[in-house]
Short mmCIF file of C-alpha atoms in Angstrom, two decimals:
data_model
loop_
_atom_site.label_atom_id
_atom_site.label_comp_id
_atom_site.label_asym_id
_atom_site.label_seq_id
_atom_site.Cartn_x
_atom_site.Cartn_y
_atom_site.Cartn_z
CA MET A 297 -33.99 25.22 -15.71
CA PRO A 298 -32.71 26.62 -12.84
CA PRO A 299 -28.99 29.31 -11.65
CA ARG A 300 -26.36 26.54 -12.53
CA ALA A 301 -23.57 27.39 -10.35
CA SER A 302 -20.94 30.38 -12.27
CA THR A 303 -17.78 28.19 -12.61
CA ILE A 304 -17.57 24.45 -14.45
CA PRO A 305 -15.96 21.90 -11.57
CA ARG A 306 -13.87 19.53 -12.79
CA PRO A 307 -17.12 15.63 -12.81
CA GLY A 308 -15.96 12.52 -11.24
CA LEU A 309 -14.55 10.00 -13.01
CA LEU A 310 -14.29 6.22 -13.04
CA LEU A 311 -11.19 4.88 -10.18
CA PRO A 312 -9.59 1.83 -10.80
CA LEU A 313 -8.62 0.03 -8.11
CA GLY A 314 -5.92 -2.05 -10.52
CA ILE A 315 -2.34 -1.25 -9.88
CA ALA A 316 -0.23 0.64 -12.80
CA ALA A 317 -0.80 -3.38 -13.90
CA LEU A 318 -4.41 -2.80 -15.27
CA VAL A 319 -3.85 1.00 -17.17
CA THR A 320 -3.17 -0.69 -20.38
CA ALA A 321 -6.88 -1.45 -20.50
CA SER A 322 -9.31 1.15 -20.81
CA LEU A 323 -12.18 1.93 -18.71
CA ALA A 324 -15.78 0.87 -19.99
CA ALA A 325 -17.39 4.72 -19.27
CA GLY A 326 -14.25 6.74 -21.23
CA TRP A 327 -16.39 7.04 -24.19
CA TRP A 328 -18.46 9.80 -23.33
CA LEU A 329 -15.36 11.60 -21.88
CA GLY A 330 -12.97 11.37 -25.64
CA GLN A 331 -15.91 12.81 -26.75
CA ARG A 332 -17.07 15.27 -24.32
CA ASN A 333 -13.02 16.62 -25.14
CA GLY A 334 -12.91 16.36 -28.54
CA HIS A 335 -16.32 18.57 -28.46
CA SER A 336 -14.90 21.39 -25.23
CA GLY A 337 -12.22 22.94 -26.94
CA HIS A 338 -14.91 24.35 -29.84
CA GLU A 339 -17.38 26.18 -27.13
CA ARG A 340 -15.70 29.34 -25.04
CA SER A 341 -18.02 29.88 -22.76
CA ARG A 342 -20.41 28.65 -19.90
CA ALA A 343 -23.56 30.14 -21.72
CA ALA A 344 -22.80 28.36 -24.58
CA LEU A 345 -23.26 25.04 -22.86
CA GLU A 346 -26.40 25.99 -21.60
CA ARG A 347 -27.62 27.73 -24.65
CA GLN A 348 -27.43 23.91 -26.22
CA VAL A 349 -28.55 22.50 -22.48
CA ASP A 350 -31.44 24.08 -23.55
CA GLN A 351 -31.85 23.25 -27.02
CA LEU A 352 -31.19 19.47 -25.99
CA GLU A 353 -33.32 19.78 -23.50
CA ALA A 354 -36.64 21.40 -25.19
CA ARG A 355 -35.92 18.58 -27.87
CA LEU A 356 -36.29 16.12 -24.65
CA ALA A 357 -39.36 17.26 -23.43
CA ALA A 358 -40.80 18.18 -27.23
CA GLY A 359 -40.79 13.66 -27.19
CA SER A 360 -38.29 14.42 -30.67
CA ALA A 361 -34.46 13.72 -29.04
CA SER A 362 -32.86 11.28 -31.13
CA PRO A 363 -30.62 9.18 -28.75
CA ALA A 364 -27.39 11.13 -30.10
CA ASP A 365 -28.86 14.13 -28.79
CA ARG A 366 -28.85 11.80 -25.30
CA GLN A 367 -25.50 11.69 -24.95
CA ARG A 368 -24.87 14.97 -26.11
CA LEU A 369 -27.54 16.11 -22.95
CA LEU A 370 -25.59 14.01 -20.95
CA GLU A 371 -22.05 15.29 -21.75
CA LEU A 372 -22.56 18.99 -21.57
CA LEU A 373 -23.98 18.86 -18.40
CA LEU A 374 -21.55 16.98 -16.64
CA ALA A 375 -19.17 19.36 -18.36
CA LEU A 376 -21.26 21.93 -16.24
CA GLY A 377 -20.94 19.72 -13.02
CA GLU A 378 -25.21 19.12 -12.95
CA GLN A 379 -24.79 15.89 -11.22
CA ARG A 380 -28.40 15.36 -10.17
CA GLN A 381 -29.93 15.78 -13.74
CA ALA A 382 -26.61 13.52 -16.03
CA THR A 383 -27.95 10.81 -12.98
CA ALA A 384 -31.78 11.62 -13.79
CA LEU A 385 -30.90 11.44 -17.51
CA LEU A 386 -28.54 8.59 -17.36
CA GLU A 387 -30.60 6.69 -15.36
CA GLN A 388 -33.08 6.94 -18.18
CA MET A 389 -30.40 5.63 -20.59
CA ALA A 390 -29.60 2.69 -18.51
CA ASP A 391 -32.91 1.50 -18.65
CA GLN A 392 -33.76 1.79 -21.76
CA GLN A 393 -30.21 1.33 -23.52
CA PRO A 394 -29.36 -2.30 -21.15
CA GLU A 395 -26.93 -3.91 -23.35
CA ARG A 396 -24.92 -0.49 -23.20
CA TRP A 397 -23.69 -1.76 -19.95
CA GLN A 398 -21.85 1.32 -19.43
CA LEU A 399 -24.31 3.81 -18.88
CA ARG A 400 -25.39 2.10 -15.91
CA LEU A 401 -21.26 2.05 -15.03
CA LEU A 402 -21.29 5.51 -14.97
CA LEU A 403 -24.45 6.30 -13.58
CA ALA A 404 -23.18 3.77 -10.18
CA GLU A 405 -19.77 6.11 -10.59
CA LEU A 406 -22.06 8.95 -10.40
CA ARG A 407 -24.47 8.46 -7.00
CA ARG A 408 -21.47 7.61 -5.85
CA ASN A 409 -19.70 10.64 -6.87
CA GLY A 410 -23.18 11.94 -5.03
CA ASN A 411 -22.73 9.69 -1.59
CA ASP A 412 -25.23 7.10 -2.90
CA ARG A 413 -23.21 4.64 -1.62
CA SER A 414 -25.90 1.94 -2.27
CA GLY A 415 -27.85 3.00 -4.81
CA ALA A 416 -24.29 2.74 -6.86
CA GLU A 417 -23.89 -0.50 -5.87
CA ARG A 418 -27.59 -1.61 -6.06
CA GLU A 419 -26.76 -0.41 -9.95
CA LEU A 420 -23.37 -2.26 -10.02
CA ARG A 421 -25.30 -5.89 -9.14
CA GLN A 422 -27.64 -5.41 -12.14
CA LEU A 423 -24.60 -5.55 -13.78
CA LEU A 424 -23.04 -7.84 -11.67
CA ASN A 425 -25.85 -10.17 -11.98
CA LEU A 426 -25.44 -10.57 -16.10
CA ASN A 427 -21.86 -10.67 -16.51
CA PRO A 428 -20.36 -11.47 -12.55
CA GLY A 429 -16.61 -11.51 -14.05
CA ARG A 430 -17.49 -7.90 -15.91
CA ILE A 431 -13.87 -6.38 -14.49
CA GLU A 432 -15.00 -2.71 -14.69
CA ALA A 433 -18.08 -3.61 -12.14
CA LEU A 434 -15.63 -4.64 -10.14
CA GLN A 435 -13.06 -2.41 -9.55
CA LEU A 436 -15.87 -0.07 -8.66
CA MET A 437 -17.36 -2.50 -6.07
CA THR A 438 -14.40 -3.75 -4.44
CA LEU A 439 -13.44 0.61 -3.78
CA LEU A 440 -17.38 1.22 -2.78
CA GLN A 441 -16.61 -1.64 -0.44
CA LEU A 442 -13.08 -0.34 0.42
CA GLU A 443 -14.56 2.85 1.62
CA GLN A 444 -16.72 1.85 3.66
CA GLY A 445 -14.57 -1.11 5.82
CA ARG A 446 -15.31 -4.47 4.24
CA GLU A 447 -11.89 -5.39 2.72
CA ALA A 448 -13.18 -8.98 3.93
CA GLN A 449 -15.94 -8.66 1.88
CA ALA A 450 -14.63 -7.56 -1.04
CA GLN A 451 -10.95 -10.15 -1.12
CA ALA A 452 -14.16 -12.86 -0.05
CA GLN A 453 -15.91 -11.87 -2.80
CA LEU A 454 -12.38 -11.55 -5.21
CA SER A 455 -11.60 -14.66 -4.51
CA ALA A 456 -14.26 -16.86 -4.90
CA LEU A 457 -14.66 -15.52 -8.73
CA LEU A 458 -11.26 -15.90 -9.55
CA GLU A 459 -11.44 -20.04 -8.13
CA LYS A 460 -14.54 -20.22 -10.49
CA ALA A 461 -13.25 -18.69 -13.42
CA SER A 462 -9.77 -21.08 -12.57
CA LYS A 463 -11.69 -24.07 -12.96
CA PRO A 464 -11.56 -26.75 -14.48
CA GLU A 465 -9.20 -24.21 -16.47
CA PRO A 466 -8.30 -20.71 -16.47
CA GLN A 467 -11.03 -18.33 -18.77
CA PRO A 468 -9.83 -14.96 -20.14
CA GLN A 469 -11.39 -13.07 -17.10
CA ALA A 470 -9.20 -14.77 -14.82
CA ILE A 471 -6.77 -12.50 -14.71
CA GLY A 472 -8.34 -9.81 -14.52
CA ILE A 473 -10.13 -10.78 -11.46
CA GLY A 474 -6.78 -12.14 -10.24
CA LEU A 475 -4.88 -9.08 -10.88
CA LEU A 476 -7.26 -6.80 -9.29
CA LEU A 477 -7.62 -9.31 -6.43
CA GLY A 478 -3.86 -9.01 -6.05
CA ASP A 479 -3.87 -4.69 -5.71
CA LEU A 480 -6.27 -5.83 -3.50
CA LEU A 481 -3.96 -7.63 -1.08
CA GLN A 482 -1.32 -5.73 -1.04
CA ARG A 483 -4.14 -2.76 -0.17
CA GLN A 484 -4.36 -5.36 3.36
CA GLY A 485 -0.12 -5.90 3.31
CA GLN A 486 -0.59 -9.14 2.43
CA LYS A 487 2.53 -8.76 -0.08
CA ALA A 488 3.89 -12.73 -0.06
CA ASN A 489 0.00 -13.10 -1.52
CA ALA A 490 0.11 -10.44 -4.06
CA GLU A 491 3.62 -11.91 -4.57
CA ALA A 492 2.46 -15.94 -5.07
CA LEU A 493 -0.80 -15.07 -6.81
CA TYR A 494 1.27 -12.39 -9.22
CA ILE A 495 3.89 -15.74 -10.15
CA ARG A 496 0.62 -18.18 -10.34
CA LEU A 497 -1.39 -15.76 -12.57
CA ALA A 498 1.77 -15.66 -14.76
CA GLY A 499 1.95 -18.97 -15.35
CA GLN A 500 -1.19 -19.54 -16.24
CA PHE A 501 -1.38 -17.44 -18.35
CA ASP A 502 2.40 -17.04 -19.85
CA LYS A 503 1.91 -14.87 -23.12
CA ASP A 504 0.07 -11.60 -21.29
CA PRO A 505 3.08 -9.04 -19.78
CA ARG A 506 0.30 -7.64 -17.46
CA PRO A 507 1.00 -10.33 -13.97
CA LEU A 508 5.00 -10.00 -14.81
CA LEU A 509 4.51 -6.67 -14.64
CA ALA A 510 2.07 -6.50 -11.59
CA LEU A 511 5.22 -7.98 -9.58
CA ALA A 512 7.94 -5.90 -11.51
CA LEU A 513 6.22 -3.19 -9.54
CA LEU A 514 5.39 -4.93 -6.25
CA ARG A 515 9.11 -5.69 -5.63
CA GLN A 516 10.81 -2.14 -6.62
CA GLU A 517 8.20 -1.20 -4.02
CA GLN A 518 10.11 -3.23 -1.69
CA GLY A 519 13.21 -2.53 -3.03
CA ASN A 520 13.54 -5.48 -4.83
CA SER A 521 15.07 -4.24 -8.13
CA LYS A 522 16.73 -7.42 -9.26
CA GLY A 523 14.28 -9.49 -8.92
CA ALA A 524 11.91 -6.41 -10.86
CA GLN A 525 13.63 -6.00 -13.13
CA GLU A 526 14.21 -9.35 -14.04
CA ALA A 527 9.93 -9.65 -13.73
CA LEU A 528 10.39 -6.40 -16.37
CA ALA A 529 12.41 -8.15 -18.80
CA LEU A 530 10.61 -11.60 -18.91
CA ALA A 531 7.25 -9.47 -19.24
CA ARG A 532 8.99 -7.43 -22.14
CA GLY A 533 9.96 -10.88 -23.83
CA ARG A 534 5.71 -11.64 -23.90
CA GLN A 535 5.51 -9.29 -27.40
CA PRO A 536 9.66 -8.80 -28.34
CA ASP A 537 8.01 -7.94 -31.46
CA GLN A 538 5.91 -5.67 -30.13
CA VAL A 539 6.80 -2.18 -29.98
CA ASN A 540 5.91 -1.50 -25.30
CA GLN A 541 6.20 1.93 -25.01
CA ARG A 542 4.89 1.47 -21.31
CA LEU A 543 7.36 -1.54 -20.13
CA ASP A 544 9.55 0.88 -21.64
CA GLN A 545 8.66 3.84 -19.70
CA VAL A 546 9.28 2.06 -17.02
CA ALA A 547 11.93 0.74 -17.22
CA SER A 548 13.54 4.45 -17.99
CA THR A 549 11.99 5.17 -14.32
CA TRP A 550 13.66 2.43 -12.25
CA GLY A 551 16.90 2.95 -14.30
CA LEU A 552 16.69 -0.41 -16.08
CA SER A 553 19.28 0.48 -18.69
CA SER A 554 20.65 -3.02 -19.04
CA LEU A 555 16.48 -4.14 -20.24
CA ARG A 556 16.67 -4.09 -23.79
CA GLN A 557 19.61 -6.21 -23.70
CA ALA A 558 18.32 -8.64 -21.19
CA THR A 559 15.05 -9.03 -23.31
CA ALA A 560 16.92 -9.93 -26.64
CA GLY A 561 18.68 -12.00 -25.14
CA ARG A 562 15.61 -14.50 -23.96
CA ALA A 563 14.05 -13.30 -27.90
CA SER A 564 16.79 -15.36 -28.90
CA GLN A 565 16.64 -19.30 -27.05
CA THR A 566 14.66 -21.80 -29.46
CA PRO A 567 11.20 -21.76 -29.90
CA ASN A 568 9.99 -24.56 -27.56
CA GLN A 569 12.98 -23.47 -25.12
CA SER A 570 10.47 -22.51 -21.72
CA VAL A 571 11.12 -19.85 -19.13
CA ARG A 572 10.54 -20.36 -16.14
CA GLU A 573 9.01 -17.32 -13.58
CA PRO A 574 10.32 -15.40 -10.92
CA SER A 575 10.32 -18.07 -7.21
CA PRO A 576 8.81 -16.31 -4.14
CA ALA A 577 11.69 -18.17 -2.93
CA ALA A 578 14.68 -16.51 -4.57
CA PRO A 579 13.31 -12.92 -5.44
CA THR A 580 16.59 -11.35 -6.35
CA ASP A 581 17.78 -13.42 -8.81
CA SER A 582 19.49 -11.88 -11.69
CA PRO A 583 17.25 -11.35 -15.65
CA ALA A 584 20.60 -14.64 -16.34
CA SER A 585 19.04 -17.37 -14.00
CA ALA A 586 15.28 -16.86 -15.31
CA SER A 587 15.90 -19.59 -18.32
CA ARG A 588 14.81 -22.65 -17.07
CA PRO A 589 13.27 -25.70 -17.78
CA ALA A 590 9.75 -24.43 -16.95
CA PRO A 591 7.85 -26.41 -13.80
#
């Protein structure tokens, strides 16, 4: 095994493009990170890590390595910053276990970290050919397209996928695609289009708080605190029986002390009384004005 560097660089992680509304969903490649962190506290030196790598590579060369050995070897190589060796091993694992799409996704990220963007896109297209709505692959594909100045292509791709996932009735994958498209629209300065998209998603998925949280974040960034408070209160109202600490943290950061009271007021409505989503034509409506008949 060739000599390794004296320091342990931090391995590149998957970078989700989605806005904070997507942070509640774990990235598909997170399995290896959690396991690696679970071991790292017990391994005090780089030498210990390298000894484990040597042992596992010997098993691999002898043909006696188990799937767990391969995964452990991958984690160690990533922890040691051996990206080239990790990429080669991961390519073998992804080919041998095509049902574990997370491996292919992580392989794409490693190729991107190594400035092999065409290779990264090739891996992602394999995933998207099997499942065009795989949001984790779409996130990384969109990021690659943005890094190469292909914003128009990224927008066209996501718009087409969203339209397909919305007909004849909205499918579950439409919300992830829509939120990703909304973030892309914001990055391109199309704030009004992003707001309209979030409102549309909030109407189509009337039990999911994420479109309203995205809307709240957008309005807060635009300085529309009242509109943000309204959207955030409606988002919490969609899960009145669940403790949503993330929404509470957002509200606390913004100083929205009346959020709990506003949400409690909505929870007292009769079951058949629906709440209309905020209108882009009236972004500064107060939370009290949200109780209107559904469109």
